[in-house]
Amino acid sequence: MSVRRRDFLAGASALAIAGFLPIRFSFAQPAGEELPRLPVLHAGERGAFRLDAVMGETAFAGGAPTPTLGFSQPYLGPIVRLNTGTTVQAEVHNGTNRDISVHWHGLLVSGDVDGSPHNLIRPGEVWQPELDITQGPATLWYHTHVHGHTAEDVYTGLAGVLIVDDGRDDDRGLPTTEGVDDIVLVLQDKRVGPEGSARYERTLADALHGFLGNTILVNGVTGPVASVPAGIVRLRLVNASNARNDDLAFDDGRPIHLAATDQGYLPAPVEIGRLRLTPGERAELLVDFASAGDGLLVSLPHDEGHGAGMMMHDMGGPQQEDPFTTAFEVVSFRVSDGLPVAVTELPSKLAEELPEAGEPAASRRITLNDMGMMTGGMGGMNMGGMGGMNMNDADGPLLDGQPVAFGINGNVFDMSRIDLEVGLGTTERWTIGGEMMGHPFHIHGARFRVVREHDGPVRPENSGWKDTVFADGEVELLVEFAHRASADFPFMYHCHVLEHEDLGMMGQLTVG
Ligand code: C2O
Ligand code: CU
Ligand code: CU
């Protein structure tokens, strides 16, 4: 056991006293390799960028090569940087053997270029959407979104990061040197088998609570080490896991500052001790390595309160440890005197306060149906023609002989049904809640603010503009619909546990 590990365990028991669950490590980390920097495409300079979806192979956690998918590389894709106020010509080539789409998650564009399941790109085809970048700076991401196999294909690697930049971050006093003091961290968990293979093999239990891995990858590797300057460093975190909620903190409990949520900056950095980041969410943190020195970012064990362990055991899933109560080392940071220090003080102002919200044009209740399958049937849900689900019915999961499906407001997703019609330029009040579990809920082409969480205060993670929120109990949102979506290219709203999405917990809305 290394010194570093002992330090972590000491820190961990301090956290356990503070009320967390006991820490259990279930696997050994290889000695840290340098954090891979993802390649960067600057669309701003030419107003254009190109992505090539390709098939490749990747060896995870020192194991045997596993077939993977990626954009312009074997696994994951480049960071695409877009400038506010530009029109960008994107070009996506599908060099794989399956249908893909490329959804720009968090990019506020109209439905026809959103990359939803309606923007299918068949093998060998090219898709050329024109993207109007009207929003302010934010860390977004892109991923394939073909109904019925989003989970497998995102897990296998068809995901990347988008950064919108307005050129004013230096004025704000934020770190801006890509890969030095402005570092992208894509978190994706993998289930690495004994021979090192990390294929996507979904069990019934995975279908029910989402596919959880046994190791966390950061930019494709386990337990990397990032060299950082002795100053303030910006970490752009993206949770690209299918189902894992991360509860991130430094092992020594140092304060971290939250600078941005999904849709951009908070008015000023907010000090937090830990960051909950659920699938689809992003956050930007500022960490002062001058005062605190080397550090280890960990994902803490946590209780989601949705009985994942119970479900796994009751549903005949693998008798493994409850994967939510396992702690993971995520990335360690080593301060390097050789790296230039650009920012030494926390910025005091990043953005305007959120404006007063107008009266909502409509109030809707969105119930995420996760109970139908728990009662051994569909619980009265409208299957809307399973054909509409466009899934491999042959190998779809069964529970007591019934297909497992999820829904929203009693309807299983159907590509040919429009569920909601929203007025362009309106704000709506949406109250979101699951029946049994918490779900990360996402809306395409819109941004929202969280105005209520169960009955407690809104947590810092939800205090800014968002496009994805963990509905644990009930959350109330004010959603701004400022971008058009027709019935041919509607916006999706769905649970971002990708297994739930693929099995029907998704709906479609038009804005016009
Ligand atoms: Cu990140 Cu509809 O997805
Ligand atoms: Cu999206
Ligand atoms: Cu869900």
Coordinates of C-alpha atoms and ligand atoms in Angstrom, one line a residue:
M1 CA 0.0 0.0 0.0
S2 CA 1.5 3.3 -1.0
V3 CA 1.8 6.4 1.2
R4 CA -0.8 8.1 -1.0
R5 CA -3.3 5.3 -0.4
R6 CA -2.8 5.4 3.3
D7 CA -3.3 9.2 3.2
F8 CA -6.5 8.6 1.4
L9 CA -7.8 6.0 3.8
A10 CA -7.0 8.4 6.7
G11 CA -8.9 11.1 4.9
A12 CA -11.7 8.7 4.2
S13 CA -12.2 7.6 7.8
A14 CA -12.5 11.3 8.7
L15 CA -15.2 11.6 6.1
A16 CA -16.8 8.4 7.4
I17 CA -17.1 10.0 10.8
A18 CA -18.7 13.0 9.1
G19 CA -21.6 10.6 8.2
F20 CA -20.6 8.9 5.0
L21 CA -20.7 5.2 4.4
P22 CA -17.7 3.0 5.1
I23 CA -15.0 3.0 2.4
R24 CA -14.3 -0.2 0.6
F25 CA -11.8 -0.5 -2.2
S26 CA -12.6 -3.3 -4.6
F27 CA -9.7 -3.2 -7.0
A28 CA -6.1 -2.2 -7.3
Q29 CA -5.1 0.8 -9.3
P30 CA -2.1 0.6 -11.5
A31 CA 0.6 3.2 -10.9
G32 CA -0.5 6.5 -12.3
E33 CA 0.2 7.4 -15.9
E34 CA 0.2 11.0 -17.0
L35 CA -3.4 12.3 -17.7
P36 CA -4.0 12.2 -21.4
R37 CA -4.9 15.5 -22.9
L38 CA -7.7 15.1 -25.4
P39 CA -6.9 16.7 -28.8
V40 CA -8.5 20.1 -29.5
L41 CA -10.4 21.2 -32.6
H42 CA -10.8 25.0 -32.9
A43 CA -13.9 25.5 -35.0
G44 CA -13.8 29.2 -34.3
E45 CA -10.9 29.9 -36.5
R46 CA -12.4 28.4 -39.7
G47 CA -16.0 28.2 -38.6
A48 CA -15.9 24.5 -39.3
F49 CA -14.9 21.2 -37.9
R50 CA -15.1 17.6 -38.9
L51 CA -15.6 14.5 -36.8
D52 CA -15.1 10.9 -38.0
A53 CA -16.9 8.2 -36.1
V54 CA -14.5 5.2 -36.2
M55 CA -14.1 1.7 -34.8
G56 CA -11.0 0.9 -32.9
E57 CA -9.5 -1.0 -30.0
T58 CA -8.5 0.2 -26.6
A59 CA -6.8 -1.6 -23.6
F60 CA -8.4 -0.4 -20.4
A61 CA -6.8 -0.6 -17.0
G62 CA -3.8 -2.5 -18.4
G63 CA -6.0 -5.3 -19.8
A64 CA -6.5 -6.9 -23.2
P65 CA -7.6 -4.7 -26.1
T66 CA -11.4 -4.2 -26.2
P67 CA -13.3 -3.1 -29.3
T68 CA -14.2 0.6 -28.9
L69 CA -15.7 3.4 -30.8
G70 CA -14.5 7.0 -31.1
F71 CA -14.6 10.2 -33.0
S72 CA -11.4 10.6 -35.0
Q73 CA -9.6 8.4 -32.6
P74 CA -10.2 4.9 -31.2
Y75 CA -12.0 5.9 -28.0
L76 CA -13.9 9.2 -27.2
G77 CA -13.4 12.3 -29.3
P78 CA -11.6 15.6 -29.5
I79 CA -12.5 18.7 -27.5
V80 CA -14.4 20.9 -30.0
R81 CA -14.1 24.6 -29.2
L82 CA -16.8 26.9 -30.5
N83 CA -17.0 30.7 -30.3
T84 CA -20.1 32.6 -29.2
G85 CA -21.6 34.5 -32.1
T86 CA -20.3 32.4 -34.9
T87 CA -22.0 30.1 -37.4
V88 CA -20.2 26.8 -37.6
Q89 CA -20.3 24.2 -40.3
A90 CA -20.0 20.8 -38.7
E91 CA -19.3 17.6 -40.7
V92 CA -19.7 14.2 -39.3
H93 CA -18.7 11.1 -41.2
N94 CA -19.9 7.7 -40.0
G95 CA -17.1 5.3 -40.6
T96 CA -18.6 2.6 -38.3
N97 CA -20.8 -0.3 -39.1
R98 CA -23.8 1.0 -37.2
D99 CA -26.2 3.9 -37.3
I100 CA -25.1 6.8 -35.2
S101 CA -26.2 10.4 -34.5
V102 CA -24.3 13.2 -32.9
H103 CA -26.3 15.1 -30.3
W104 CA -24.7 18.4 -29.1
H105 CA -25.8 18.0 -25.4
G106 CA -26.3 21.5 -24.0
L107 CA -25.9 23.4 -27.2
L108 CA -28.9 25.6 -27.7
V109 CA -29.7 25.1 -31.4
S110 CA -32.9 24.2 -33.2
G111 CA -34.3 20.7 -33.4
D112 CA -33.3 20.1 -37.0
V113 CA -29.5 20.2 -36.1
D114 CA -29.7 18.8 -32.6
G115 CA -28.4 15.4 -33.4
S116 CA -31.4 13.5 -31.9
P117 CA -32.4 10.0 -33.0
H118 CA -34.2 11.8 -35.9
N119 CA -30.8 12.9 -37.3
L120 CA -29.6 9.4 -38.1
I121 CA -26.3 9.0 -39.9
R122 CA -26.1 5.6 -41.5
P123 CA -22.8 3.8 -42.1
G124 CA -20.8 5.6 -44.8
E125 CA -23.0 8.7 -44.6
V126 CA -22.1 12.3 -43.9
W127 CA -24.2 14.7 -41.8
Q128 CA -23.5 18.4 -42.2
P129 CA -25.5 20.5 -39.8
E130 CA -24.9 24.3 -39.5
L131 CA -24.7 25.4 -35.9
D132 CA -25.6 28.9 -34.7
I133 CA -23.6 29.5 -31.6
T134 CA -25.7 32.0 -29.7
Q135 CA -25.1 31.0 -26.1
G136 CA -22.4 32.2 -23.7
P137 CA -19.4 30.2 -22.4
A138 CA -20.1 26.7 -21.1
T139 CA -18.7 23.2 -21.0
L140 CA -21.0 20.9 -23.1
W141 CA -20.5 17.5 -24.7
Y142 CA -21.6 15.5 -27.7
H143 CA -22.6 11.9 -28.0
T144 CA -24.4 9.4 -30.2
H145 CA -28.2 9.2 -29.6
V146 CA -29.7 6.4 -31.6
H147 CA -32.7 5.0 -29.9
G148 CA -32.2 1.6 -28.4
H149 CA -28.4 1.6 -28.5
T150 CA -27.3 4.9 -27.1
A151 CA -26.2 3.1 -23.9
E152 CA -23.9 0.6 -25.6
D153 CA -22.5 3.1 -28.1
V154 CA -21.7 5.9 -25.6
Y155 CA -20.2 3.4 -23.3
T156 CA -18.1 2.1 -26.1
G157 CA -16.7 5.6 -26.8
L158 CA -18.9 7.7 -29.0
A159 CA -18.7 10.9 -26.8
G160 CA -16.6 14.0 -26.7
V161 CA -16.5 17.5 -25.2
L162 CA -17.7 20.8 -26.6
I163 CA -16.5 24.1 -25.2
V164 CA -18.2 27.4 -26.0
D165 CA -15.9 30.4 -25.5
D166 CA -16.7 34.1 -25.8
G167 CA -13.1 35.2 -25.6
R168 CA -13.6 37.1 -22.3
D169 CA -12.3 34.5 -19.8
D170 CA -9.0 36.4 -19.3
D171 CA -11.0 39.5 -18.4
R172 CA -13.0 37.4 -15.9
G173 CA -9.7 36.3 -14.3
L174 CA -10.2 32.6 -15.2
P175 CA -7.4 30.2 -16.2
T176 CA -7.4 29.7 -20.0
T177 CA -4.4 27.6 -20.9
E178 CA -5.8 24.4 -22.3
G179 CA -4.2 21.3 -20.7
V180 CA -2.1 23.4 -18.3
D181 CA -4.5 25.4 -16.0
D182 CA -7.7 24.7 -17.9
I183 CA -8.1 20.9 -17.8
V184 CA -10.9 18.8 -19.3
L185 CA -11.7 15.6 -17.3
V186 CA -14.1 13.2 -19.0
L187 CA -15.3 10.6 -16.4
Q188 CA -16.7 7.4 -17.6
D189 CA -16.8 4.2 -15.7
K190 CA -16.1 0.8 -17.1
R191 CA -16.7 -2.8 -16.1
V192 CA -13.3 -4.4 -16.6
G193 CA -13.5 -8.2 -16.5
P194 CA -10.8 -10.6 -15.2
E195 CA -9.1 -10.8 -18.7
G196 CA -9.2 -7.0 -19.0
S197 CA -12.1 -6.9 -21.4
A198 CA -14.5 -4.0 -21.0
R199 CA -17.3 -4.9 -23.4
Y200 CA -20.8 -3.7 -22.8
E201 CA -22.8 -6.7 -21.6
R202 CA -26.0 -5.6 -20.1
T203 CA -27.7 -7.8 -17.5
L204 CA -31.3 -7.5 -16.3
A205 CA -30.0 -5.7 -13.2
D206 CA -28.1 -3.3 -15.4
A207 CA -31.3 -2.6 -17.4
L208 CA -33.1 -1.8 -14.1
H209 CA -30.7 0.5 -12.3
G210 CA -28.3 1.4 -15.1
F211 CA -24.9 -0.1 -16.0
L212 CA -22.3 0.6 -13.4
G213 CA -18.6 -0.1 -13.9
N214 CA -16.0 -1.3 -11.4
T215 CA -13.4 1.3 -12.4
I216 CA -13.5 5.0 -13.3
L217 CA -11.7 6.2 -16.4
V218 CA -10.5 9.8 -16.8
N219 CA -10.0 10.7 -20.4
G220 CA -9.8 7.0 -21.0
V221 CA -7.3 5.9 -18.4
T222 CA -7.5 4.7 -14.8
G223 CA -6.0 6.7 -11.9
P224 CA -4.0 9.2 -14.0
V225 CA -1.7 11.9 -12.6
A226 CA -2.1 15.5 -13.9
S227 CA 0.8 18.0 -13.6
V228 CA -0.5 21.4 -12.6
P229 CA 1.0 24.8 -11.9
A230 CA 1.2 26.1 -8.3
G231 CA -1.8 28.4 -8.8
I232 CA -5.5 28.3 -9.6
V233 CA -6.5 25.6 -12.0
R234 CA -9.9 25.2 -13.7
L235 CA -11.2 21.6 -14.0
R236 CA -13.9 21.0 -16.5
L237 CA -15.7 17.9 -15.4
V238 CA -18.0 15.9 -17.6
N239 CA -19.9 12.9 -16.3
A240 CA -20.1 10.6 -19.4
S241 CA -21.0 7.5 -17.5
N242 CA -24.1 5.6 -18.4
A243 CA -25.5 5.5 -14.9
R244 CA -22.9 6.4 -12.2
N245 CA -23.4 9.4 -10.0
D246 CA -20.1 10.7 -8.9
D247 CA -19.7 12.5 -5.5
L248 CA -16.4 14.2 -6.0
A249 CA -14.1 15.6 -3.3
F250 CA -10.4 15.9 -2.5
D251 CA -9.1 13.3 -0.2
D252 CA -7.8 15.9 2.2
G253 CA -11.1 17.7 2.3
R254 CA -9.7 21.0 0.8
P255 CA -12.2 23.5 -0.3
I256 CA -13.0 23.6 -4.0
H257 CA -14.9 26.4 -5.8
L258 CA -17.7 25.8 -8.2
A259 CA -17.5 28.2 -11.1
A260 CA -19.9 26.9 -13.6
T261 CA -22.8 24.4 -14.0
D262 CA -24.1 22.8 -17.2
Q263 CA -25.0 26.0 -19.0
G264 CA -22.3 28.3 -17.8
Y265 CA -20.9 30.5 -15.1
L266 CA -22.3 31.1 -11.7
P267 CA -22.3 34.8 -10.7
A268 CA -19.2 34.1 -8.6
P269 CA -17.3 31.0 -7.5
V270 CA -19.1 29.2 -4.7
E271 CA -17.1 27.2 -2.1
I272 CA -18.2 23.6 -1.8
G273 CA -16.6 20.6 -0.1
R274 CA -17.9 18.0 -2.6
L275 CA -19.5 18.0 -6.0
R276 CA -22.3 15.7 -7.0
L277 CA -22.1 15.1 -10.7
T278 CA -24.7 12.8 -12.3
P279 CA -24.7 11.4 -15.9
G280 CA -24.9 14.1 -18.5
E281 CA -24.0 16.9 -16.0
R282 CA -20.9 19.1 -16.3
A283 CA -19.3 21.4 -13.8
E284 CA -16.3 23.7 -13.7
L285 CA -14.2 23.8 -10.5
L286 CA -11.5 26.1 -9.5
V287 CA -8.8 24.6 -7.3
D288 CA -5.9 26.5 -5.7
F289 CA -2.9 24.3 -5.9
A290 CA -0.6 27.0 -4.4
S291 CA -2.1 26.8 -1.0
A292 CA -3.1 23.1 -0.8
G293 CA -0.4 21.5 -2.9
D294 CA -0.6 18.0 -4.4
G295 CA -4.1 16.5 -4.2
L296 CA -6.1 13.4 -5.0
L297 CA -9.6 13.8 -6.4
V298 CA -11.9 10.9 -5.3
S299 CA -15.4 9.7 -5.9
L300 CA -16.9 9.1 -2.5
P301 CA -19.2 6.2 -1.7
H302 CA -22.8 7.4 -1.3
D303 CA -26.3 6.2 -0.8
E304 CA -28.6 7.2 -3.7
G305 CA -31.5 6.0 -1.7
H306 CA -32.9 4.1 -4.6
G307 CA -32.1 0.6 -3.4
A308 CA -29.7 -0.4 -6.2
G309 CA -28.3 -3.2 -4.1
M310 CA -31.8 -4.4 -3.2
M311 CA -32.8 -4.4 -6.8
M312 CA -29.7 -6.3 -7.9
H313 CA -30.2 -9.0 -5.4
D314 CA -34.0 -9.3 -5.8
M315 CA -33.7 -9.4 -9.6
G316 CA -31.2 -12.2 -9.7
G317 CA -28.4 -9.8 -10.6
P318 CA -24.8 -10.6 -9.8
Q319 CA -24.1 -10.9 -6.1
Q320 CA -21.5 -8.2 -6.1
E321 CA -20.8 -5.4 -3.8
D322 CA -23.3 -2.5 -4.0
P323 CA -21.3 -0.5 -6.5
F324 CA -22.6 2.8 -5.1
T325 CA -20.8 2.2 -1.8
T326 CA -17.4 1.8 -3.4
A327 CA -14.9 4.7 -3.3
F328 CA -12.7 5.4 -6.3
E329 CA -9.6 7.4 -6.9
V330 CA -10.3 9.6 -9.8
V331 CA -7.2 11.6 -10.6
S332 CA -4.2 12.8 -8.7
F333 CA -2.6 16.2 -9.2
R334 CA 1.1 16.9 -8.8
V335 CA 2.2 20.5 -8.6
S336 CA 5.0 21.1 -11.0
D337 CA 7.2 24.2 -10.6
G338 CA 8.0 24.1 -14.3
L339 CA 4.5 25.1 -15.3
P340 CA 3.6 28.8 -15.6
V341 CA 1.2 30.2 -13.0
A342 CA -1.3 32.5 -14.7
V343 CA -4.0 33.0 -12.0
T344 CA -3.4 33.3 -8.3
E345 CA -6.6 34.7 -7.0
L346 CA -10.2 33.5 -7.3
P347 CA -12.2 35.7 -9.7
S348 CA -14.8 37.8 -7.9
K349 CA -17.4 38.1 -10.7
L350 CA -18.1 35.6 -13.5
A351 CA -21.6 36.4 -14.7
E352 CA -24.7 38.3 -14.0
E353 CA -27.2 37.1 -11.3
L354 CA -29.9 35.0 -12.8
P355 CA -32.7 37.3 -13.9
E356 CA -36.1 37.3 -12.2
A357 CA -38.2 34.6 -13.9
G358 CA -41.4 35.6 -15.5
E359 CA -44.7 33.9 -14.9
P360 CA -44.6 30.4 -16.4
A361 CA -46.9 29.9 -19.4
A362 CA -47.7 26.4 -18.3
S363 CA -47.1 24.0 -15.4
R364 CA -46.4 20.4 -16.1
R365 CA -45.8 17.4 -13.9
I366 CA -43.3 14.9 -15.4
T367 CA -43.3 11.5 -13.7
L368 CA -40.5 9.2 -14.5
N369 CA -42.0 5.7 -14.5
D370 CA -39.5 3.3 -13.0
M371 CA -42.0 1.1 -11.2
G372 CA -43.8 -0.7 -14.0
M373 CA -41.0 -3.3 -14.2
M374 CA -40.8 -3.6 -10.5
T375 CA -44.3 -5.0 -10.3
G376 CA -43.5 -7.7 -12.8
G377 CA -45.4 -6.0 -15.6
M378 CA -45.8 -2.7 -17.3
G379 CA -47.8 -1.2 -14.5
G380 CA -50.4 0.0 -16.9
M381 CA -48.0 1.9 -19.1
N382 CA -48.8 2.6 -22.7
M383 CA -46.3 0.7 -24.7
G384 CA -47.1 2.9 -27.7
G385 CA -46.2 -0.1 -30.0
M386 CA -42.9 -1.6 -29.0
G387 CA -42.1 -1.4 -32.7
G388 CA -41.7 2.3 -32.1
M389 CA -38.9 1.6 -29.7
N390 CA -36.6 0.6 -32.5
M391 CA -34.7 -1.7 -30.2
N392 CA -33.3 -5.2 -30.7
D393 CA -36.4 -6.8 -29.3
A394 CA -34.8 -10.2 -29.6
D395 CA -32.3 -9.4 -26.9
G396 CA -34.3 -6.9 -24.9
P397 CA -34.4 -7.7 -21.2
L398 CA -37.3 -9.7 -19.8
L399 CA -38.6 -9.8 -16.3
D400 CA -41.1 -12.5 -15.5
G401 CA -41.6 -13.0 -19.2
Q402 CA -42.5 -9.3 -19.8
P403 CA -40.2 -6.9 -21.6
V404 CA -38.6 -4.4 -19.3
A405 CA -39.6 -0.8 -20.2
F406 CA -39.6 2.6 -18.6
G407 CA -41.7 5.5 -19.4
I408 CA -42.7 9.1 -18.7
N409 CA -46.2 10.0 -17.6
G410 CA -47.4 6.5 -18.5
N411 CA -45.9 6.4 -22.0
V412 CA -43.0 4.4 -23.2
F413 CA -40.9 6.4 -25.8
D414 CA -42.3 6.3 -29.3
M415 CA -40.4 8.1 -32.1
S416 CA -43.6 8.7 -34.0
R417 CA -45.5 10.4 -31.0
I418 CA -45.1 14.0 -30.0
D419 CA -45.7 14.2 -26.2
L420 CA -45.7 17.9 -25.6
E421 CA -46.1 21.1 -27.5
V422 CA -44.4 24.2 -26.1
G423 CA -44.6 27.8 -27.2
L424 CA -41.5 29.4 -28.6
G425 CA -40.1 32.0 -26.3
T426 CA -42.1 30.8 -23.2
T427 CA -41.0 29.7 -19.8
E428 CA -42.7 26.6 -18.2
R429 CA -42.7 25.2 -14.7
W430 CA -41.8 21.5 -14.8
T431 CA -42.1 19.4 -11.7
I432 CA -40.0 16.2 -12.2
G433 CA -39.9 13.1 -10.0
G434 CA -39.4 9.4 -10.2
E435 CA -41.5 6.8 -8.6
M436 CA -38.8 4.8 -6.8
M437 CA -35.4 6.1 -7.7
G438 CA -33.5 9.3 -8.5
H439 CA -32.9 10.0 -12.2
P440 CA -30.7 12.5 -14.0
F441 CA -33.3 14.4 -16.1
H442 CA -32.3 16.2 -19.3
I443 CA -34.0 18.4 -21.8
H444 CA -32.7 19.1 -25.3
G445 CA -32.4 22.6 -26.8
A446 CA -33.5 24.4 -23.6
R447 CA -31.9 25.7 -20.4
F448 CA -33.5 25.8 -17.0
R449 CA -33.0 26.9 -13.4
V450 CA -33.9 24.7 -10.5
V451 CA -36.3 26.5 -8.1
R452 CA -37.0 23.7 -5.6
E453 CA -35.4 20.4 -4.6
H454 CA -37.6 18.1 -2.6
D455 CA -38.3 20.4 0.3
G456 CA -34.8 21.5 1.0
P457 CA -32.7 24.4 -0.4
V458 CA -31.3 24.3 -3.9
R459 CA -27.8 22.8 -3.7
P460 CA -24.9 24.8 -5.2
E461 CA -24.6 22.3 -8.1
N462 CA -28.1 23.3 -9.1
S463 CA -27.9 27.0 -8.5
G464 CA -26.9 28.1 -12.0
W465 CA -28.3 27.5 -15.5
K466 CA -28.7 23.8 -16.1
D467 CA -29.8 21.3 -18.8
T468 CA -29.6 18.2 -16.7
V469 CA -30.6 17.7 -13.1
F470 CA -30.7 14.8 -10.7
A471 CA -34.4 14.4 -9.7
D472 CA -34.0 12.7 -6.4
G473 CA -37.4 12.9 -4.9
E474 CA -38.9 15.9 -6.7
V475 CA -37.4 18.9 -8.4
E476 CA -39.1 22.0 -9.8
L477 CA -37.7 23.7 -12.8
L478 CA -38.3 26.9 -14.8
V479 CA -37.5 26.0 -18.3
E480 CA -36.8 28.6 -21.1
F481 CA -37.8 27.4 -24.5
A482 CA -36.0 29.8 -26.9
H483 CA -35.2 27.4 -29.8
R484 CA -37.5 25.9 -32.4
A485 CA -38.2 22.2 -32.8
S486 CA -40.6 20.9 -35.4
A487 CA -42.6 17.7 -35.3
D488 CA -40.1 16.2 -37.8
F489 CA -37.2 17.1 -35.5
P490 CA -38.5 17.4 -32.0
F491 CA -36.5 17.9 -28.9
M492 CA -36.0 14.9 -26.5
Y493 CA -36.5 15.0 -22.8
H494 CA -35.3 12.0 -20.9
C495 CA -33.5 10.3 -18.1
H496 CA -29.7 10.3 -18.7
V497 CA -29.2 6.9 -17.2
L498 CA -28.7 5.6 -20.7
E499 CA -30.3 2.2 -20.1
H500 CA -33.4 3.9 -18.9
E501 CA -33.4 6.1 -21.9
D502 CA -33.0 3.2 -24.3
L503 CA -35.8 1.3 -22.6
G504 CA -38.3 4.1 -23.0
M505 CA -37.8 6.8 -20.3
M506 CA -37.9 9.6 -23.0
G507 CA -40.4 11.9 -24.6
Q508 CA -40.5 14.3 -27.5
L509 CA -41.6 18.0 -27.6
T510 CA -42.0 20.6 -30.2
V511 CA -41.3 24.3 -29.8
G512 CA -43.0 26.7 -32.1
Ligands
C2O1 CU1 -26.9 13.8 -23.5 CU2 -30.5 13.4 -25.1 O1 -28.7 13.5 -24.3
CU2 CU -29.1 16.8 -24.8
CU3 CU -33.5 6.9 -14.9

